[in-house]
Coordinates of C-alpha atoms and ligand atoms in Angstrom, one line a residue:
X1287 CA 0.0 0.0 0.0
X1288 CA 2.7 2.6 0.8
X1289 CA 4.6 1.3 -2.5
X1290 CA 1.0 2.4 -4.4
X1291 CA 1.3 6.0 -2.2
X1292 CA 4.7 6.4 -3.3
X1293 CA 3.8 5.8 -7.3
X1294 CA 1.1 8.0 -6.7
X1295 CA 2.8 10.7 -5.3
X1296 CA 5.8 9.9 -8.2
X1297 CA 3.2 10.2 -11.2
X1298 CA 1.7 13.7 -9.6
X1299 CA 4.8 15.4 -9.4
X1300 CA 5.7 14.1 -13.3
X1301 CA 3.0 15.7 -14.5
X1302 CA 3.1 18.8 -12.8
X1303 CA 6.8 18.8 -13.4
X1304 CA 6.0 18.2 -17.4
X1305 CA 3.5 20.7 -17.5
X1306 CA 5.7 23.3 -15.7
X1307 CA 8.6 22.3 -18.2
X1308 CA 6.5 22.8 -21.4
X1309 CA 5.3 26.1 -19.8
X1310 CA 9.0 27.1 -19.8
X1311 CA 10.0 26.2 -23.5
X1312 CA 6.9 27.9 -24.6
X1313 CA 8.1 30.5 -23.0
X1314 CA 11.8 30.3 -24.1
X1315 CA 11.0 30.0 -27.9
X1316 CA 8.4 33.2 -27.9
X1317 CA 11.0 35.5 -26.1
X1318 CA 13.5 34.4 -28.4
X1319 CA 11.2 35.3 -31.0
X1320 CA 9.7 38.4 -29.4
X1321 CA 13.7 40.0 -29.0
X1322 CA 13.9 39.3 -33.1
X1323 CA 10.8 40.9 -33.8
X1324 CA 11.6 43.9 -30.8
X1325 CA 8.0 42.6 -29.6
X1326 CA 8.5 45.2 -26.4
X1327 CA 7.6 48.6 -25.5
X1328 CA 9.0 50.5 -22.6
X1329 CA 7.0 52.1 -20.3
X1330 CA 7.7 55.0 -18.2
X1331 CA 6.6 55.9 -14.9
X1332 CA 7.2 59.9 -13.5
X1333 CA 9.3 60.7 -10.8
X1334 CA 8.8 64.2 -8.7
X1335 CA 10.4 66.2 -6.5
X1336 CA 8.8 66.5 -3.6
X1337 CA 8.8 70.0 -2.7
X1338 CA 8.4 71.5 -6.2
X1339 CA 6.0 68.7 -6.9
X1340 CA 7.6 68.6 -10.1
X1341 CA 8.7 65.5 -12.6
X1342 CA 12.5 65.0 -12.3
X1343 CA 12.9 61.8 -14.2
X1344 CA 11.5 58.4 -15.2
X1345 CA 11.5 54.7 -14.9
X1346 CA 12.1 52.9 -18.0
X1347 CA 9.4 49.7 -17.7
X1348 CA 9.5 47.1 -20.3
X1349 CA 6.0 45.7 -21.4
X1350 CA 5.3 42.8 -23.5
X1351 CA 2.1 43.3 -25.8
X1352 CA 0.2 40.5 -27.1
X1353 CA -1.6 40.4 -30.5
X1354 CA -4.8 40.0 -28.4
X1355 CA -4.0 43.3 -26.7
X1356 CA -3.1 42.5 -22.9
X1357 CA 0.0 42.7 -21.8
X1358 CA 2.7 40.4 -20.3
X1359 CA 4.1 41.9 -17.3
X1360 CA 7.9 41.8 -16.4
X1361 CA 7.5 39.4 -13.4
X1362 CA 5.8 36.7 -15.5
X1363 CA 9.2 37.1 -18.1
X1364 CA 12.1 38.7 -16.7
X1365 CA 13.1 35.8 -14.5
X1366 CA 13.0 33.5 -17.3
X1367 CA 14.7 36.0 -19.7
X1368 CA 17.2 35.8 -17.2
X1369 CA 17.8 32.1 -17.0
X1370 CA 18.3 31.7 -20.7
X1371 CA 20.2 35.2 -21.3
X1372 CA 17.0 36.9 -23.4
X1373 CA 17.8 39.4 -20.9
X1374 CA 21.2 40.6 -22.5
X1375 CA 19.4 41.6 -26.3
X1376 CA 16.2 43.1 -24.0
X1377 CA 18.8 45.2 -21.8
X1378 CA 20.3 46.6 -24.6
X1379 CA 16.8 47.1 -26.7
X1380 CA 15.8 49.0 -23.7
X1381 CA 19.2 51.4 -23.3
X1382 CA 18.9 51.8 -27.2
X1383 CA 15.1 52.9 -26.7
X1384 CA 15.8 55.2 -23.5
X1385 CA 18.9 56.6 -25.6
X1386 CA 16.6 57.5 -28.6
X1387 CA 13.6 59.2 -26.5
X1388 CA 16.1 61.3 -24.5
X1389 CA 17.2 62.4 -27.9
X1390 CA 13.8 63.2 -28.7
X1391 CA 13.2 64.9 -26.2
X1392 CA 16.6 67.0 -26.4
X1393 CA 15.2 68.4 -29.9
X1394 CA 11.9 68.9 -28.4
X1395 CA 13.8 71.3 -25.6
X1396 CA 13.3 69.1 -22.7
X1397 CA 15.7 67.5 -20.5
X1398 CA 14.0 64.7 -19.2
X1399 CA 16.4 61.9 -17.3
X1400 CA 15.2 57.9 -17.9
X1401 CA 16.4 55.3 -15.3
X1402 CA 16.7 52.1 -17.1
X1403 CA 16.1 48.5 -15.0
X1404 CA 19.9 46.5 -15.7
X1405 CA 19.9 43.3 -14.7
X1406 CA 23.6 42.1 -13.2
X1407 CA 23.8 39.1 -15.8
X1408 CA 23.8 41.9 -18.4
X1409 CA 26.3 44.1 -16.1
X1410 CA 28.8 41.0 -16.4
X1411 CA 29.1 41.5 -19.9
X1412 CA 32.9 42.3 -20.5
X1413 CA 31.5 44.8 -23.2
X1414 CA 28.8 46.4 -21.3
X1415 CA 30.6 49.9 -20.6
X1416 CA 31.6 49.8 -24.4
X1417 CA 28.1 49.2 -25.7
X1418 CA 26.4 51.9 -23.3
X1419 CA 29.1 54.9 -24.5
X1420 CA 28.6 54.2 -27.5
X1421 CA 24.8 54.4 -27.5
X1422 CA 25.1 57.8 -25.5
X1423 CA 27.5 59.0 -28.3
X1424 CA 25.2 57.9 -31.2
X1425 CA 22.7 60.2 -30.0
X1426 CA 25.1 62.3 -28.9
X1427 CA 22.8 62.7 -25.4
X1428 CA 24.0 64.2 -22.4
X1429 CA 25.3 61.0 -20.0
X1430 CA 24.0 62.6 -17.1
X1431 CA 20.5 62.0 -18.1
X1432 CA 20.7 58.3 -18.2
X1433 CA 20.2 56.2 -15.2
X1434 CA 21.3 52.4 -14.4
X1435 CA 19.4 50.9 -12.0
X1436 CA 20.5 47.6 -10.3
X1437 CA 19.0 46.0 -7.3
X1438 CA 21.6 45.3 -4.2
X1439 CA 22.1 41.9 -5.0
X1440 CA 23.4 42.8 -8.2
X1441 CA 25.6 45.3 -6.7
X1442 CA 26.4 42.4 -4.2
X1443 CA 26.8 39.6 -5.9
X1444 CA 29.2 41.0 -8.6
X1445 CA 31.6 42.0 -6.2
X1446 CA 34.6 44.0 -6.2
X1447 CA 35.2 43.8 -9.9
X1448 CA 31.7 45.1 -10.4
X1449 CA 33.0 48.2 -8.5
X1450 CA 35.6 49.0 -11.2
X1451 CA 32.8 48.9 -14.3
X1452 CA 30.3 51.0 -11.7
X1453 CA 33.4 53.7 -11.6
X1454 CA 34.3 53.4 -15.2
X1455 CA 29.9 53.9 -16.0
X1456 CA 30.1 56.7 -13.5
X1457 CA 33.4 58.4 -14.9
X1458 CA 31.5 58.8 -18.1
X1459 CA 28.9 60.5 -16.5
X1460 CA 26.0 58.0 -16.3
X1461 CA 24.4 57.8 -13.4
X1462 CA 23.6 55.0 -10.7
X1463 CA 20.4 53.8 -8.7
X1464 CA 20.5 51.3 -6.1
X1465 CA 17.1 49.5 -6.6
X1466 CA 14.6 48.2 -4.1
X1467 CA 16.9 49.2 -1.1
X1468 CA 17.1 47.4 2.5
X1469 CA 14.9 43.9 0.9
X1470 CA 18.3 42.8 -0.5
X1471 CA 21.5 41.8 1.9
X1472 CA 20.5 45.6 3.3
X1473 CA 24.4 46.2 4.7
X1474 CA 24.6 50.0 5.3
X1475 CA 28.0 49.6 4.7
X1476 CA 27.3 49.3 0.6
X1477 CA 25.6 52.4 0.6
X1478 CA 29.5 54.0 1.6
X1479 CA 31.7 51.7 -0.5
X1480 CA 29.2 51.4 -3.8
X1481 CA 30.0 54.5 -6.5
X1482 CA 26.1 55.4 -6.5
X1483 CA 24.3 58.4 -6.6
X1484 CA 20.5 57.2 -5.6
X1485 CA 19.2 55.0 -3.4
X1486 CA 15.4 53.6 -4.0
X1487 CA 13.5 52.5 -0.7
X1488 CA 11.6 49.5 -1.9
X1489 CA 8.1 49.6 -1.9
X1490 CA 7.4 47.1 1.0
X1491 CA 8.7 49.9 3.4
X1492 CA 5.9 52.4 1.8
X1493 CA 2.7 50.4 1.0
X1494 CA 1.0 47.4 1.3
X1495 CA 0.5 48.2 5.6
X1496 CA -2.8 48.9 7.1
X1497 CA -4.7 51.9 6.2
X1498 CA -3.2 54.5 4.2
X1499 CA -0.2 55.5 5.9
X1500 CA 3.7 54.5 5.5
X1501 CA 3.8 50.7 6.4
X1502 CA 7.3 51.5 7.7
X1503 CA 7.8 55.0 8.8
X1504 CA 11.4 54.2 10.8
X1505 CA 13.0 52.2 8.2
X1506 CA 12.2 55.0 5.9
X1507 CA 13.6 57.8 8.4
X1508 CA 16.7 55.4 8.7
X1509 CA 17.7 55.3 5.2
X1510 CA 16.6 58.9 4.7
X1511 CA 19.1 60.1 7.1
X1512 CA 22.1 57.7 5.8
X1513 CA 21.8 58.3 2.5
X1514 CA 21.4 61.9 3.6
X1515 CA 24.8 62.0 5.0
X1516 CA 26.1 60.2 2.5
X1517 CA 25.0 62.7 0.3
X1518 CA 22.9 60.4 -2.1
X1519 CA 19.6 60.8 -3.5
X1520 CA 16.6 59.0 -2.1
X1521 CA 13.9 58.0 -3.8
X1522 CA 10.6 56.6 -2.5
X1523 CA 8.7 53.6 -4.7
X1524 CA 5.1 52.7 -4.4
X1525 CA 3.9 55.6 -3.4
X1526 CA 0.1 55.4 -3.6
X1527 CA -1.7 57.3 -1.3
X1528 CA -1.6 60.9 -0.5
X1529 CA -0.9 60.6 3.4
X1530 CA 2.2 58.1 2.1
X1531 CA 3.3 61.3 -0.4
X1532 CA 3.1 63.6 2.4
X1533 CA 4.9 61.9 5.4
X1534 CA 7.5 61.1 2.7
X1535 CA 7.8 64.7 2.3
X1536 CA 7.9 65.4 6.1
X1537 CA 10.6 62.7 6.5
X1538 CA 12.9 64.8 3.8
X1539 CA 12.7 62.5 1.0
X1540 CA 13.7 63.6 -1.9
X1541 CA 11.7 62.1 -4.6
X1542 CA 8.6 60.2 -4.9
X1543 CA 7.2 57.3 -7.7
X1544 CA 4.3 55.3 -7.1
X1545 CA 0.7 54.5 -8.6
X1546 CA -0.7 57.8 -6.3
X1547 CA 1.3 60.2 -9.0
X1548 CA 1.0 58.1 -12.4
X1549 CA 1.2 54.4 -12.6
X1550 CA 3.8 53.5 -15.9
X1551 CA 2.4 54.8 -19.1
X1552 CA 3.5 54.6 -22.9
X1553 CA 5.7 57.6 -24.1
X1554 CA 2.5 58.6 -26.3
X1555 CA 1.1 59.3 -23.0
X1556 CA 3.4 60.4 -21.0
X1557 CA 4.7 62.9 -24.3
X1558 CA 0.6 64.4 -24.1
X1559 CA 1.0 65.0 -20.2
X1560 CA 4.7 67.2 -21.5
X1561 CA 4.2 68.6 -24.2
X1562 CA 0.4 69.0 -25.1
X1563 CA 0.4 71.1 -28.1
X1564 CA 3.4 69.4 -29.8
X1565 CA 3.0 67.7 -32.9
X1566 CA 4.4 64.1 -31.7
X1567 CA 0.8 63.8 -29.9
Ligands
LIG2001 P1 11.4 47.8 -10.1 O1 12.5 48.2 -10.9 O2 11.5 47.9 -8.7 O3 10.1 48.6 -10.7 C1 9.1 49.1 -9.9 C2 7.9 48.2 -10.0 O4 6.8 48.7 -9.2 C3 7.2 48.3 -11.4 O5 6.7 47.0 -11.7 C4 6.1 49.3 -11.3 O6 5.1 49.2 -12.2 C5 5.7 49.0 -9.9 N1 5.0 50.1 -9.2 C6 5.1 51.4 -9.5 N2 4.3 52.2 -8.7 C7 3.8 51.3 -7.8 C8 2.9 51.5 -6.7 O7 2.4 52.6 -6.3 N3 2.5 50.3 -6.1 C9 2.9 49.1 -6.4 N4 2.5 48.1 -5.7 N5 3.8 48.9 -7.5 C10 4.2 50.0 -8.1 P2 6.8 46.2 -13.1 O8 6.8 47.2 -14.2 O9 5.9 45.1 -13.1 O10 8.3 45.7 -13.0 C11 8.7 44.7 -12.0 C12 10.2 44.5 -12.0 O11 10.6 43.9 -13.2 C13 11.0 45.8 -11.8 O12 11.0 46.2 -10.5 C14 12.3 45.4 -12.4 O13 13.0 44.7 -11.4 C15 11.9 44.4 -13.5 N6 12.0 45.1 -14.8 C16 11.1 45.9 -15.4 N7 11.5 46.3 -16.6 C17 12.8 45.8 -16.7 C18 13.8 45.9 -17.8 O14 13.6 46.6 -18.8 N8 14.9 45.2 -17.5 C19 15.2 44.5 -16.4 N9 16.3 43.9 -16.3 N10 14.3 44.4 -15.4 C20 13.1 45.0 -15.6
LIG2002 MG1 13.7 49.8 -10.9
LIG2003 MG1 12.3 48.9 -7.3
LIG2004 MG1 11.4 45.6 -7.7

């Protein structure tokens, strides 16, 4: 009888293990296809300053459309892109992309920085610095205006060799973001030895707690006041209510993103809310 059990249990997991694995080389063969074809858009969601209320920037968000118009969202892709190195020809689709609209928007008279998502597999890339100058001098764009974000495991995990490419990215005047800050291995020492310019609380520490308040108001004040002295930038993610946006603001944080000011939009969209008598809209 326990033999049976066993067989049981054996043929379950096959099946769910087949039907996983055919769910994973679907997925394999239409990114590959999809990165041919540049299937992607980006997204971009606004940045502002706090005080001035003003946009300052935005986040570069890839999107997947589908012929029946919904849309595949990064967390159902990105891992998997990942695994099978998809992720390299999307990274650079997406720099190339950011490159081009911050060139568009140079001729439109509008310096608008774009932070793009970079995921440490891509970082690796011996010719990764090479590639990005030589997108920012195609379009002859201002380096400043471009943004790498990494998460801290990235920053972690590549080590001290990764510090030398961060200084050679940052020598050449592109800037860096620390992603989802203090979810990651969260040493405060990084924020001191990494060459970064902006630290991004992760959204757990802002919403997602009861009612509509900061879920975690002294995690917040604690990275506030260390990226503070260490003279970085901090930015607050998932913002999304208005009592979040203002005890941000009391805090001293700098910037604010979230659903509450625009949830990620196509540049269509976003070029209406900037410039709405120009001809692009
Ligand atoms: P992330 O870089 O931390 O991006 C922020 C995520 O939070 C985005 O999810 C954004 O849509 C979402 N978000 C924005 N405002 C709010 C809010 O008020 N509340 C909540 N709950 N969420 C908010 P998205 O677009 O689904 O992207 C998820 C993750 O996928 C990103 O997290 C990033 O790690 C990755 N990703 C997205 N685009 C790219 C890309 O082009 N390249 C790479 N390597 N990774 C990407
Ligand atoms: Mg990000
Ligand atoms: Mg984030
Ligand atoms: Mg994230």
């Amino acid at each position: 009888e326990c033999k049976q059990q066993l067989d049981q249990h054996f043929l379950m997991f096959n099946e769910r293990m087949q039907e996983k694995l055919k769910h994973i080389m679907t997925l394999e063969r239409e990114l590959n296809q999809a990165v041919e074809m540049e299937a992607f858009e980006l997204y971009y969601q606004p940045k502002i300053d706090l005080k001035s209320e003003l946009i300052t920037g935005v986040e570069a968000l890839v999107r997947w459309p589908m012929p029946d118009g919904s849309i595949r969202m990064p967390g159902d892709f990105i891992p998997e892109a990942v695994r099978t190195g998809a992720i390299i020809p999307i990274g650079e689709w997406a720099l190339e992309t950011a490159c081009k609209q911050i060139a568009q928007w140079r001729d439109l008279g509008a310096r608008i920085p774009i932070a793009v998502n970079i995921s440490p597999r891509h970082l690796k890339l011996p010719e990764f610095t090479d590639r990005l100058l030589e997108k920012v001098g195609r379009y002859n764009i201002d380096p400043g205006l471009l943004e790498l974000e990494l998460t801290e495991e990235a920053l972690v995990e590549t080590g001290a060799s990764n510090i030398f490419i961060l200084q050679e990215i940052r020598n050449a005047g592109v800037k860096i973001a620390i992603d989802d800050f203090g979810t990651g291995y969260s040493s405060m020492r990084y924020l001191k030895v990494l060459p970064i310019d902006c630290v991004k609380i992760d959204k757990t520490f802002i919403s997602g707690g009861e009612g509509n308040d900061l879920s975690d108001p002294t995690i917040i004040e604690a990275i506030v006041f260390l990226a503070k002295g260490l003279s970085l930038d901090v930015v607050a993610e998932g913002v999304e209510t208005e009592a979040q946006k203002n005890a941000l603001a009391e805090i001293g944080c700098d910037k604010a993103q979230g659903f509450v000011i625009s949830p990620p939009i196509p540049s269509r969209l976003l070029n209406q809310l900037l410039f709405p008598s120009s001809a692009l809209t």
